[in-house]
Coordinates of C-alpha atoms and ligand atoms in Angstrom, one line a residue:
Chain A
M1 CA 24.4 -65.7 -34.2
N2 CA 27.2 -65.2 -31.7
K3 CA 27.8 -68.4 -29.9
G4 CA 30.4 -67.0 -27.6
E5 CA 30.4 -67.3 -23.8
F6 CA 27.1 -66.1 -22.6
I7 CA 26.8 -68.0 -19.4
E8 CA 30.0 -69.2 -17.7
A9 CA 30.4 -71.2 -14.5
R10 CA 33.9 -71.5 -13.0
E11 CA 34.8 -73.9 -10.1
L12 CA 31.2 -73.7 -9.0
C13 CA 30.5 -75.3 -5.6
K14 CA 27.3 -75.3 -3.6
T15 CA 26.8 -76.9 -0.2
Y16 CA 23.7 -77.2 1.9
R17 CA 23.7 -77.8 5.6
A18 CA 22.0 -81.0 6.4
G19 CA 22.2 -82.7 9.8
G20 CA 24.8 -80.3 11.1
E21 CA 27.3 -80.8 8.3
D22 CA 27.9 -79.3 4.9
V23 CA 26.7 -81.6 2.0
Y24 CA 28.0 -80.9 -1.4
A25 CA 25.2 -80.6 -4.0
L26 CA 27.7 -79.3 -6.6
R27 CA 31.5 -79.7 -6.7
D28 CA 33.9 -77.8 -8.9
V29 CA 31.6 -77.4 -11.9
N30 CA 33.0 -75.6 -15.0
L31 CA 30.6 -75.0 -17.9
T32 CA 30.2 -72.5 -20.7
V33 CA 27.0 -71.9 -22.6
G34 CA 26.9 -69.9 -25.8
R35 CA 24.3 -67.3 -26.6
G36 CA 21.3 -68.9 -28.3
E37 CA 22.3 -72.5 -27.4
F38 CA 19.8 -75.1 -26.4
L39 CA 21.4 -77.2 -23.7
S40 CA 20.1 -80.1 -21.7
I41 CA 21.4 -81.3 -18.3
V42 CA 20.8 -84.9 -17.6
G43 CA 21.6 -87.2 -14.7
P44 CA 20.0 -89.3 -12.0
S45 CA 17.9 -87.8 -9.2
G46 CA 19.9 -86.0 -6.6
C47 CA 23.0 -85.5 -8.7
G48 CA 22.7 -81.7 -8.5
K49 CA 20.9 -80.8 -11.8
S50 CA 18.4 -78.4 -10.2
T51 CA 21.0 -76.8 -8.1
L52 CA 23.2 -76.1 -11.2
L53 CA 20.2 -74.8 -13.1
Y54 CA 19.2 -72.4 -10.4
L55 CA 22.8 -71.2 -10.1
L56 CA 23.0 -70.6 -13.8
G57 CA 19.7 -68.7 -13.6
A58 CA 20.8 -66.5 -10.7
L59 CA 18.1 -67.9 -8.4
V60 CA 20.8 -69.1 -6.0
T61 CA 24.3 -67.8 -5.2
P62 CA 27.2 -70.2 -5.1
T63 CA 29.1 -71.3 -2.0
S64 CA 32.3 -70.8 -3.9
G65 CA 33.3 -70.3 -7.5
S66 CA 31.5 -67.9 -9.8
V67 CA 28.8 -67.6 -12.4
V68 CA 28.9 -64.9 -15.0
I69 CA 25.7 -64.2 -16.9
D70 CA 26.1 -61.9 -19.9
G71 CA 29.0 -60.2 -18.1
A72 CA 27.2 -59.9 -14.7
E73 CA 28.1 -61.8 -11.6
P74 CA 24.9 -62.5 -9.6
G75 CA 27.0 -63.0 -6.4
N76 CA 28.1 -59.4 -6.5
L77 CA 24.6 -57.9 -7.1
S78 CA 22.3 -56.2 -4.7
D79 CA 18.8 -57.5 -4.1
A80 CA 17.5 -55.0 -6.6
G81 CA 20.2 -55.9 -9.2
L82 CA 19.7 -59.6 -8.7
S83 CA 15.9 -59.2 -9.1
R84 CA 16.4 -57.1 -12.2
L85 CA 18.6 -59.8 -13.7
R86 CA 16.1 -62.5 -12.9
G87 CA 13.2 -60.4 -14.1
R88 CA 14.7 -59.2 -17.4
M89 CA 17.1 -61.9 -18.5
T90 CA 15.6 -65.2 -17.3
G91 CA 12.4 -67.1 -17.4
F92 CA 11.9 -70.3 -15.3
V93 CA 9.7 -73.3 -16.0
F94 CA 9.3 -75.8 -13.2
Q95 CA 8.3 -79.5 -13.0
R96 CA 5.3 -78.5 -10.8
F97 CA 4.3 -75.5 -13.0
N98 CA 4.1 -73.2 -10.0
L99 CA 1.4 -71.0 -11.3
L100 CA -0.2 -68.8 -8.6
P101 CA -3.4 -70.7 -7.7
T102 CA -5.5 -67.7 -6.8
L103 CA -5.1 -66.0 -10.2
T104 CA -6.4 -66.9 -13.6
T105 CA -4.1 -68.0 -16.3
R106 CA -4.2 -64.5 -17.8
Q107 CA -3.6 -62.8 -14.5
N108 CA -0.6 -65.0 -14.0
I109 CA 0.9 -63.7 -17.2
L110 CA 0.0 -60.1 -16.4
L111 CA 1.6 -60.5 -12.9
S112 CA 4.8 -61.8 -14.6
Q113 CA 4.8 -58.7 -16.8
R114 CA 4.3 -56.4 -13.9
I115 CA 6.9 -57.9 -11.6
R116 CA 9.4 -57.8 -14.5
G117 CA 8.6 -54.1 -14.9
L118 CA 7.6 -54.4 -18.6
R119 CA 6.3 -51.2 -20.1
R120 CA 3.4 -51.1 -22.5
G121 CA 4.4 -52.6 -25.8
E122 CA 7.5 -54.2 -24.3
G123 CA 7.8 -58.0 -24.6
L124 CA 5.0 -60.1 -26.0
D125 CA 1.3 -59.4 -25.7
A126 CA -0.3 -61.5 -23.0
D127 CA -3.2 -62.6 -25.1
E128 CA -1.0 -63.3 -28.1
I129 CA 1.4 -65.5 -26.2
L130 CA -1.6 -67.4 -24.6
A131 CA -3.0 -68.0 -28.0
R132 CA 0.4 -69.2 -29.2
V133 CA 0.6 -71.9 -26.5
G134 CA -3.0 -72.9 -27.3
L135 CA -4.7 -71.4 -24.2
G136 CA -6.5 -68.5 -25.9
G137 CA -9.9 -70.0 -24.9
K138 CA -8.9 -70.8 -21.4
M139 CA -7.2 -67.6 -20.2
H140 CA -9.8 -66.8 -17.6
R141 CA -9.5 -70.2 -15.9
R142 CA -7.6 -70.8 -12.7
P143 CA -4.7 -73.3 -12.8
S144 CA -6.8 -75.8 -10.9
E145 CA -9.3 -75.8 -13.8
L146 CA -6.6 -76.6 -16.4
S147 CA -5.1 -80.0 -17.3
M148 CA -1.4 -80.6 -16.4
G149 CA -0.3 -80.1 -20.0
E150 CA -2.3 -76.8 -20.1
Q151 CA -0.8 -75.6 -16.8
Q152 CA 2.7 -76.2 -18.2
R153 CA 1.9 -74.3 -21.3
A154 CA 0.6 -71.5 -19.2
A155 CA 3.9 -71.6 -17.2
I156 CA 5.9 -71.4 -20.4
A157 CA 3.8 -68.4 -21.5
R158 CA 4.6 -66.8 -18.2
A159 CA 8.3 -67.5 -18.6
V160 CA 8.7 -66.1 -22.1
V161 CA 6.3 -63.1 -22.1
H162 CA 9.2 -60.7 -21.6
R163 CA 11.3 -62.4 -24.4
P164 CA 14.0 -63.4 -21.9
A165 CA 17.5 -64.1 -23.3
I166 CA 17.6 -67.3 -21.2
L167 CA 14.8 -69.8 -20.7
L168 CA 15.5 -72.3 -17.8
A169 CA 13.4 -75.4 -17.4
D170 CA 13.6 -77.9 -14.5
E171 CA 12.1 -81.2 -15.5
P172 CA 9.4 -79.4 -17.6
T173 CA 7.9 -82.7 -18.8
G174 CA 8.4 -84.6 -15.5
N175 CA 4.7 -84.5 -14.7
L176 CA 3.4 -84.9 -18.2
D177 CA 2.4 -87.8 -20.5
S178 CA 4.3 -88.3 -23.7
A179 CA 1.8 -86.4 -25.9
N180 CA 2.0 -83.4 -23.7
S181 CA 5.7 -83.7 -23.3
E182 CA 6.1 -83.6 -27.0
M183 CA 4.0 -80.5 -27.3
I184 CA 6.1 -78.8 -24.6
L185 CA 9.4 -79.8 -26.3
G186 CA 7.9 -78.6 -29.6
L187 CA 7.2 -75.2 -28.0
F188 CA 10.8 -75.0 -26.7
A189 CA 12.1 -75.8 -30.2
Q190 CA 9.9 -73.1 -31.6
M191 CA 11.0 -70.5 -29.1
H192 CA 14.6 -71.4 -29.7
R193 CA 14.1 -71.0 -33.4
E194 CA 11.9 -67.9 -33.5
L195 CA 13.2 -65.9 -30.5
G196 CA 16.8 -67.1 -30.6
Q197 CA 16.6 -67.9 -26.9
T198 CA 19.3 -69.7 -24.9
I199 CA 17.5 -72.7 -23.3
L200 CA 18.8 -74.7 -20.4
M201 CA 16.7 -77.7 -19.7
V202 CA 17.1 -80.2 -16.8
T203 CA 15.8 -83.7 -17.2
H204 CA 16.5 -87.2 -16.1
N205 CA 15.0 -88.5 -19.3
H206 CA 17.5 -89.1 -22.1
D207 CA 14.9 -89.0 -24.8
V208 CA 13.7 -85.6 -23.6
A209 CA 17.3 -84.4 -23.5
K210 CA 17.7 -85.2 -27.2
A211 CA 15.5 -82.2 -28.0
A212 CA 18.5 -80.1 -27.2
E213 CA 21.6 -79.3 -29.3
R214 CA 24.0 -80.3 -26.6
T215 CA 23.6 -82.5 -23.5
V216 CA 25.6 -82.2 -20.3
Q217 CA 25.6 -85.2 -18.0
M218 CA 26.0 -85.0 -14.3
R219 CA 26.6 -87.4 -11.5
D220 CA 27.2 -86.8 -7.8
G221 CA 27.4 -83.0 -8.1
K222 CA 29.8 -83.1 -11.1
I223 CA 29.7 -82.8 -14.8
V224 CA 30.9 -86.1 -16.1
N225 CA 31.0 -85.4 -19.8
N226 CA 31.7 -82.1 -21.3
P227 CA 30.3 -82.4 -24.7
P228 CA 30.1 -82.0 -27.8
S229 CA 29.8 -85.9 -27.7
A230 CA 26.9 -87.2 -25.7
V231 CA 28.1 -90.2 -23.7
R232 CA 25.6 -92.1 -21.7
L233 CA 27.0 -92.5 -18.2
C234 CA 23.9 -92.7 -16.0
Chain B
M1 CA -0.8 -56.3 -8.1
S2 CA -3.7 -55.1 -6.1
G3 CA -5.6 -57.8 -8.0
M4 CA -3.3 -60.3 -6.4
V5 CA -3.9 -58.9 -3.0
W6 CA -7.6 -59.1 -3.5
A7 CA -7.4 -62.6 -4.9
N8 CA -5.5 -63.6 -1.7
I9 CA -8.1 -62.1 0.5
R10 CA -11.0 -63.7 -1.4
H11 CA -9.2 -67.0 -1.6
R12 CA -8.9 -67.4 2.2
K13 CA -12.4 -66.3 3.1
T14 CA -12.6 -67.7 6.6
R15 CA -9.2 -66.3 7.5
S16 CA -10.0 -62.9 6.1
L17 CA -13.5 -62.8 7.7
V18 CA -12.2 -63.7 11.2
C19 CA -9.4 -61.2 10.9
V20 CA -11.8 -58.4 9.7
A21 CA -14.3 -59.3 12.5
A22 CA -11.7 -59.3 15.2
T23 CA -10.2 -56.0 14.1
G24 CA -13.7 -54.6 13.8
I25 CA -14.6 -55.6 17.4
G26 CA -11.5 -53.8 18.7
I27 CA -12.5 -50.6 16.8
A28 CA -16.1 -50.9 17.8
L29 CA -15.0 -51.3 21.5
L30 CA -13.0 -48.2 21.2
L31 CA -15.7 -46.1 19.5
V32 CA -18.6 -47.3 21.8
L33 CA -16.8 -46.9 25.1
T34 CA -15.2 -43.6 24.4
G35 CA -18.3 -42.4 22.6
L36 CA -20.5 -43.2 25.6
C37 CA -18.1 -41.6 28.0
R38 CA -17.7 -38.5 26.0
G39 CA -21.4 -38.5 25.2
M40 CA -22.3 -38.5 28.8
I41 CA -19.8 -35.8 29.7
S42 CA -20.6 -33.5 26.9
E43 CA -24.3 -34.0 27.5
A44 CA -23.8 -33.0 31.1
A45 CA -21.7 -30.0 30.0
E46 CA -24.2 -29.1 27.4
R47 CA -27.1 -29.2 29.9
L48 CA -25.2 -26.8 32.2
K49 CA -24.4 -24.5 29.3
K50 CA -28.0 -24.5 28.1
T51 CA -29.2 -23.1 31.5
G52 CA -27.9 -19.8 30.0
A53 CA -25.5 -19.1 32.9
Q54 CA -21.9 -18.2 32.1
I55 CA -20.3 -19.3 35.3
L56 CA -20.8 -22.2 37.7
V57 CA -19.7 -21.5 41.3
Q58 CA -19.0 -24.4 43.6
P59 CA -17.2 -24.8 46.9
R60 CA -13.4 -24.8 46.4
G61 CA -12.1 -28.4 46.1
A62 CA -15.3 -29.7 44.5
S63 CA -14.9 -30.4 40.8
G64 CA -16.6 -32.1 38.0
L65 CA -19.3 -34.6 38.4
L66 CA -18.6 -35.6 41.9
A67 CA -19.8 -32.3 43.4
F68 CA -23.3 -32.9 42.1
K69 CA -24.6 -34.2 45.3
G70 CA -22.7 -31.8 47.5
S71 CA -24.7 -29.4 49.6
S72 CA -22.2 -27.5 51.6
L73 CA -22.9 -23.9 50.3
P74 CA -24.8 -21.5 52.5
L75 CA -27.4 -19.5 50.6
K76 CA -25.9 -16.3 52.0
Y77 CA -23.2 -16.4 49.4
A78 CA -25.8 -15.3 46.8
P79 CA -25.9 -11.6 47.8
E80 CA -22.1 -11.6 48.2
L81 CA -21.7 -12.9 44.6
E82 CA -24.1 -10.4 43.3
R83 CA -22.0 -7.6 44.8
I84 CA -19.0 -8.6 42.7
D85 CA -18.2 -6.6 39.7
G86 CA -19.5 -8.1 36.4
V87 CA -22.0 -10.4 38.1
A88 CA -25.5 -9.6 36.9
A89 CA -27.4 -12.4 38.9
A90 CA -26.6 -15.4 40.9
C91 CA -29.1 -18.3 41.4
P92 CA -28.6 -20.9 44.2
V93 CA -29.3 -24.5 43.2
L94 CA -29.6 -27.5 45.5
T95 CA -28.8 -30.6 43.4
W96 CA -29.7 -34.2 44.1
T97 CA -30.4 -37.3 42.2
T98 CA -33.5 -39.5 42.1
T99 CA -34.2 -42.9 40.5
I100 CA -37.2 -43.4 38.4
R101 CA -37.7 -46.9 37.0
K102 CA -34.0 -47.7 37.5
V103 CA -32.8 -44.6 35.7
I104 CA -30.9 -41.9 37.6
Y105 CA -32.0 -38.3 37.0
V106 CA -30.5 -35.2 38.4
V107 CA -32.9 -33.0 40.4
Y108 CA -32.5 -29.3 40.7
G109 CA -34.1 -27.4 43.6
V110 CA -34.5 -23.8 42.5
D111 CA -36.5 -20.7 43.0
L112 CA -38.0 -20.4 39.5
K113 CA -37.9 -16.6 39.4
R114 CA -34.2 -16.4 40.3
Y115 CA -33.4 -19.3 38.0
E116 CA -35.0 -17.6 35.1
A117 CA -33.3 -14.3 36.0
V118 CA -30.0 -16.0 35.4
G119 CA -30.6 -18.2 32.4
G120 CA -34.0 -17.7 31.0
K121 CA -37.3 -19.5 31.0
L122 CA -37.5 -23.3 30.7
Q123 CA -39.3 -24.0 27.5
L124 CA -42.5 -25.7 28.5
V125 CA -44.1 -28.0 25.9
A126 CA -47.0 -28.9 28.2
G127 CA -48.6 -27.6 31.4
R128 CA -47.4 -24.5 33.3
P129 CA -44.8 -23.4 35.9
W130 CA -45.5 -24.7 39.4
D131 CA -47.6 -22.6 41.7
N132 CA -47.3 -24.6 44.9
P133 CA -44.6 -26.5 46.8
R134 CA -45.9 -30.0 45.9
E135 CA -45.5 -29.5 42.2
C136 CA -42.6 -30.2 39.9
L137 CA -41.4 -29.9 36.3
V138 CA -39.9 -32.8 34.4
D139 CA -38.2 -32.8 31.0
T140 CA -39.6 -34.3 27.8
R141 CA -37.0 -37.2 27.9
L142 CA -38.2 -38.4 31.3
A143 CA -41.8 -37.8 30.4
E144 CA -41.6 -39.7 27.1
A145 CA -39.6 -42.6 28.7
N146 CA -42.3 -43.1 31.3
G147 CA -45.4 -41.9 29.5
Y148 CA -46.0 -39.0 31.9
R149 CA -48.3 -36.1 31.1
A150 CA -48.8 -32.8 32.9
G151 CA -51.1 -33.4 35.9
D152 CA -49.8 -36.9 36.6
T153 CA -48.4 -37.6 40.1
I154 CA -44.9 -39.0 40.5
S155 CA -42.9 -40.0 43.5
I156 CA -39.6 -38.3 44.1
L157 CA -37.4 -38.9 47.1
G158 CA -40.2 -40.6 48.9
S159 CA -42.9 -37.9 48.5
S160 CA -45.4 -37.5 45.7
F161 CA -45.4 -34.5 43.4
T162 CA -47.8 -33.4 40.7
I163 CA -46.2 -32.7 37.3
A164 CA -47.1 -29.1 36.7
G165 CA -45.4 -28.8 33.4
I166 CA -43.0 -30.6 30.9
Y167 CA -40.1 -28.7 29.4
Q168 CA -37.9 -29.4 26.5
S169 CA -35.1 -31.7 27.6
G170 CA -31.4 -30.8 27.5
V171 CA -31.4 -28.0 30.0
G172 CA -30.0 -28.3 33.5
A173 CA -31.5 -31.3 35.2
G174 CA -34.3 -33.8 34.4
V175 CA -36.4 -32.7 37.3
Y176 CA -36.9 -29.3 38.8
L177 CA -38.4 -28.9 42.3
P178 CA -39.1 -25.8 44.4
L179 CA -35.9 -25.1 46.3
Q180 CA -37.4 -25.0 49.8
T181 CA -39.3 -28.2 49.2
L182 CA -36.1 -30.0 48.3
Q183 CA -34.2 -28.4 51.2
S184 CA -36.8 -29.5 53.8
S185 CA -37.2 -33.0 52.4
L186 CA -33.4 -33.4 52.6
H187 CA -33.2 -31.4 56.0
L188 CA -30.8 -29.0 54.3
E189 CA -32.5 -25.7 55.1
G190 CA -30.5 -22.7 54.0
M191 CA -28.1 -24.7 52.0
C192 CA -27.4 -25.2 48.3
S193 CA -24.9 -27.1 46.1
L194 CA -23.9 -24.5 43.5
F195 CA -24.7 -21.1 42.1
F196 CA -25.3 -20.3 38.5
V197 CA -24.0 -16.9 37.6
R198 CA -25.0 -14.6 34.8
T199 CA -22.4 -12.1 33.9
A200 CA -23.2 -8.5 32.8
R201 CA -21.2 -8.9 29.7
T202 CA -20.9 -12.2 27.9
D203 CA -17.8 -11.9 25.8
A204 CA -15.1 -14.4 26.7
A205 CA -12.8 -11.8 28.3
A206 CA -15.5 -10.4 30.5
V207 CA -16.6 -13.8 31.7
Q208 CA -13.0 -14.7 32.4
A209 CA -12.5 -11.6 34.4
C210 CA -15.7 -12.1 36.3
A211 CA -14.6 -15.7 37.2
A212 CA -11.3 -14.4 38.3
A213 CA -12.9 -11.8 40.5
I214 CA -15.1 -14.4 42.2
D215 CA -12.1 -16.6 42.9
A216 CA -10.3 -13.6 44.4
R217 CA -13.1 -12.2 46.4
L218 CA -14.5 -15.5 47.8
P219 CA -11.6 -17.8 48.4
A220 CA -13.9 -20.5 49.8
L221 CA -15.5 -20.8 46.3
T222 CA -14.3 -21.7 42.9
A223 CA -15.8 -20.3 39.7
Q224 CA -15.8 -22.3 36.5
I225 CA -16.5 -21.0 33.0
L226 CA -19.3 -23.1 31.5
D227 CA -18.0 -22.8 28.0
R228 CA -14.9 -24.7 29.0
Y229 CA -16.7 -27.1 31.3
E230 CA -16.5 -30.2 29.1
E231 CA -12.7 -29.9 28.8
I232 CA -12.4 -29.3 32.5
M233 CA -14.4 -32.4 33.3
V234 CA -12.5 -34.6 30.9
N235 CA -9.2 -33.4 32.4
E236 CA -10.3 -33.4 36.0
V237 CA -12.4 -36.5 36.4
T238 CA -9.8 -38.8 37.8
G239 CA -8.5 -41.4 35.5
L240 CA -10.7 -40.5 32.5
N241 CA -7.8 -39.7 30.2
E242 CA -6.0 -42.8 31.4
F243 CA -9.2 -44.8 30.7
F244 CA -9.3 -43.4 27.1
G245 CA -5.6 -44.3 26.8
V246 CA -6.1 -47.9 27.9
I247 CA -9.0 -48.4 25.5
T248 CA -7.1 -46.8 22.7
T249 CA -4.0 -49.0 23.4
T250 CA -6.2 -52.1 23.6
A251 CA -7.7 -51.4 20.2
L252 CA -4.3 -50.8 18.7
V253 CA -2.9 -54.0 20.2
I254 CA -5.9 -56.1 19.0
S255 CA -5.4 -54.8 15.5
F256 CA -1.7 -55.3 15.7
L257 CA -1.9 -58.9 17.0
V258 CA -4.7 -60.0 14.7
I259 CA -2.9 -58.8 11.6
L260 CA 0.4 -60.2 12.9
L261 CA -1.1 -63.6 13.5
T262 CA -3.1 -63.6 10.2
M263 CA -0.2 -62.5 8.0
Y264 CA 2.3 -64.7 9.8
T265 CA 0.4 -67.9 9.2
T266 CA -0.4 -66.7 5.7
I267 CA 3.2 -66.2 4.6
I268 CA 4.2 -69.6 6.1
E269 CA 1.4 -71.1 4.0
R270 CA 2.4 -69.1 1.0
T271 CA 6.2 -69.8 1.2
R272 CA 6.1 -71.5 -2.2
E273 CA 4.2 -68.6 -3.9
I274 CA 6.7 -66.2 -2.5
G275 CA 9.5 -68.3 -4.0
I276 CA 7.7 -68.2 -7.3
L277 CA 7.4 -64.4 -7.2
R278 CA 11.1 -64.1 -6.4
S279 CA 11.9 -66.4 -9.3
L280 CA 10.0 -64.0 -11.5
G281 CA 12.2 -61.2 -10.4
A282 CA 10.3 -59.7 -7.4
T283 CA 12.5 -57.8 -5.0
K284 CA 12.3 -58.1 -1.3
G285 CA 10.7 -54.7 -1.2
F286 CA 8.0 -56.0 -3.5
I287 CA 7.3 -58.9 -1.2
V288 CA 7.1 -56.7 1.9
G289 CA 4.8 -54.4 -0.1
L290 CA 2.5 -57.3 -0.9
V291 CA 2.2 -58.2 2.8
V292 CA 1.7 -54.6 3.9
R293 CA -0.9 -54.0 1.2
E294 CA -2.9 -57.0 2.2
S295 CA -2.6 -56.0 5.9
V296 CA -3.8 -52.5 5.2
L297 CA -6.7 -53.8 3.1
L298 CA -7.6 -56.3 5.8
S299 CA -7.4 -53.7 8.6
A300 CA -9.3 -51.1 6.5
M301 CA -12.0 -53.7 6.1
G302 CA -11.8 -54.3 9.8
V303 CA -12.2 -50.6 10.4
A304 CA -15.3 -50.6 8.2
A305 CA -16.7 -53.6 10.1
G306 CA -15.9 -51.7 13.3
F307 CA -18.0 -48.7 12.1
G308 CA -20.7 -51.1 11.2
F309 CA -20.6 -52.8 14.7
T310 CA -20.6 -49.3 16.3
L311 CA -23.7 -48.3 14.3
M312 CA -25.4 -51.4 15.3
A313 CA -24.5 -50.8 19.0
M314 CA -25.8 -47.2 18.7
L315 CA -29.1 -48.4 17.2
W316 CA -29.5 -51.0 19.9
L317 CA -28.6 -48.5 22.6
S318 CA -31.0 -45.9 21.3
R319 CA -33.8 -48.6 21.7
A320 CA -32.8 -50.3 24.8
H321 CA -31.3 -47.3 26.7
P322 CA -32.7 -44.2 25.1
L323 CA -31.3 -42.0 27.8
L324 CA -27.7 -42.9 27.1
T325 CA -26.0 -40.5 24.8
M326 CA -23.1 -41.5 22.5
A327 CA -20.9 -38.7 21.1
L328 CA -19.2 -39.8 17.9
T329 CA -17.4 -37.2 16.0
P330 CA -15.8 -37.6 12.5
L331 CA -12.5 -36.9 14.3
A332 CA -13.1 -39.9 16.6
G333 CA -13.9 -42.1 13.6
F334 CA -10.9 -40.9 11.8
K335 CA -8.6 -41.5 14.8
A336 CA -10.1 -45.0 15.2
A337 CA -9.5 -45.7 11.5
M338 CA -5.9 -44.5 11.7
L339 CA -5.4 -46.6 14.8
G340 CA -6.8 -49.7 13.2
I341 CA -4.8 -49.3 10.0
G342 CA -1.7 -48.3 12.0
G343 CA -1.9 -51.4 14.1
G344 CA -2.3 -53.4 10.9
V345 CA 0.8 -51.9 9.3
L346 CA 2.8 -52.5 12.5
G347 CA 1.5 -56.1 12.6
A348 CA 2.5 -56.6 8.9
L349 CA 6.1 -55.6 9.4
Y350 CA 7.4 -58.8 11.0
P351 CA 5.6 -61.2 8.7
G352 CA 6.7 -58.9 5.8
L353 CA 10.3 -59.1 6.7
R354 CA 10.1 -62.9 7.3
A355 CA 8.5 -63.2 3.8
A356 CA 11.3 -61.1 2.2
R357 CA 13.9 -63.4 3.8
I358 CA 12.3 -66.5 2.2
D359 CA 14.9 -68.1 0.0
P360 CA 13.4 -68.7 -3.4
V361 CA 15.0 -72.0 -4.1
E362 CA 14.3 -73.5 -0.7
A363 CA 10.8 -72.5 -1.2
L364 CA 10.6 -74.1 -4.6
L365 CA 12.7 -77.2 -4.2
Y366 CA 11.8 -78.3 -0.7
E367 CA 8.5 -78.1 1.1
Ligands
LIG1 N1 17.9 -76.8 0.2 C1 18.6 -77.9 0.4 N2 18.9 -78.3 1.6 C2 19.6 -79.5 1.8 N3 20.0 -80.3 0.8 C3 19.7 -79.9 -0.5 C4 19.0 -78.7 -0.7 N4 18.9 -78.6 -2.1 C5 19.5 -79.7 -2.6 N5 20.0 -80.4 -1.7 C6 20.7 -81.7 -1.9 O1 21.6 -81.4 -2.9 C7 21.7 -82.5 -3.8 C8 21.3 -82.1 -5.2 O2 20.0 -81.7 -5.3 P1 19.3 -81.3 -6.6 O3 20.0 -80.2 -7.2 O4 17.9 -81.0 -6.3 O5 19.4 -82.6 -7.5 P2 18.5 -83.1 -8.8 O6 17.8 -81.9 -9.3 O7 19.5 -83.6 -9.7 O8 17.6 -84.1 -8.3 C9 20.7 -83.6 -3.2 O9 21.5 -84.5 -2.5 C10 19.8 -82.8 -2.3 O10 19.4 -83.6 -1.3
LIG2 MG1 15.7 -81.6 -9.4

């Protein structure tokens, strides 16, 4: 497998306006992720993990610096190009699951396929992926009728149904007990193994981070270690 | 995706119901008011046409409905009219109105023989033509509404008349009296309000030519072709077109505002969901499309509700006020539907653009 530069962040800065002044959420971040790598980003709350993840997943554009994803620079893309990049290349999993409450589990998966513009036979079959995350029997339930662990598994099914090259997860186990957390991490490991996906996972839990091949640590909007070695700083 | 639009509509039942009902009321308002107005006008025009005459002659300056109580025409115009080329017969009519049980009816004072020479016989369903000055004819609508039969006595303009016969409604007036009786009870001897004219040839060109000849020969009079009477009335009754314009605009504005408010609050409430869709790769166009589709569906349901309300109003009117006529054409329904949906689409634009501008991350990270 080619572990060359797949995602590259250069001098990445992101500021938000708060109380009339610019607040740095991210300051001069450099990071390279190889194709097929499983990377975790750890750090205390507010250190900029989510911001970095969303920049690497083309959900936000940087204030300065650049992100290159498989040769494309999201900052230079039109709305259509950016949407295509998100829809085709990435799949997001969030701490709060973010399933659409008015749709059933299965409809959530189908909507993901539709928005991503999948043609018949492209990507994974909705029913098959639901069976694979253990929701085959609950696909016609709405999110509110599922347990938290089940909702997160549905969210993962939604995020991988198009076999994205990159799976991004923001505190995917943050709302789950340890049994469910383990199940989710097991699913990630399986996807990584079987589909060869690049996985970027944000967590504040070092034990969870251990599921990854490499861990990047952040503090105050900066990366404080640039592995291979995992040094505990926060 | 339409599944998602439906799911949203069903998920927010009260919101959807209020929106649909409000749009429906606007549409029903439009259909009922314009329908009543048009119904009354086309009924009046139809009644005139059914007399069988081709041309209506009135004093110059008089037009439309307002002239119906006028009485400034001397009878001596009748022979002058009949001398004009193309005129076969002219029948003087003195028109008035009378109130029977709070309903206003038009009364024609005519000489039956001359009237029938112009248009043809009134179709009697009961009784016979009058044979003395204290008798009258009433139409089936008036008779049915009041339970009258031939031989009953009714009071018209303060005197009592015997109903000699009942004729099929829809022709001319609701009540016919002998011309001289009406003239003397109104102290209008020798006068009438209008002439019905039968032309020798009835093709459009001949009728047109005849009307032009009357206008030219008798400048004090004006001749109107009855086939075009409805159109003339709509255009000449002062403010009628403006009135239609105001109701139409009102219905459009209601539909626009209701959808605007509904969709605006909806997208604010759904900011997070829109962020999710964007994270899945939805374009701005997709988001605008969602808002517009939901609006179109809501306003289409509003239009359907409006048709329902209108039907209910028609049913109620036909019971409570059987004499009111409502004219509803498929075209009017189609226009109302386009108006309702058009207002909905316009109302969707601003919320749609707002929704498209929602930043996915701000929607997901911060609430
Ligand atoms: N939309 C925003 N508006 C204002 N401040 C923000 C916004 N997003 C993030 N921040 C700020 O940026 C910093 C980093 O946030 P975040 O990336 O969410 O951190 P983490 O995920 O590590 O908790 C925080 O101080 C946060 O308050
Ligand atoms: Mg975070």
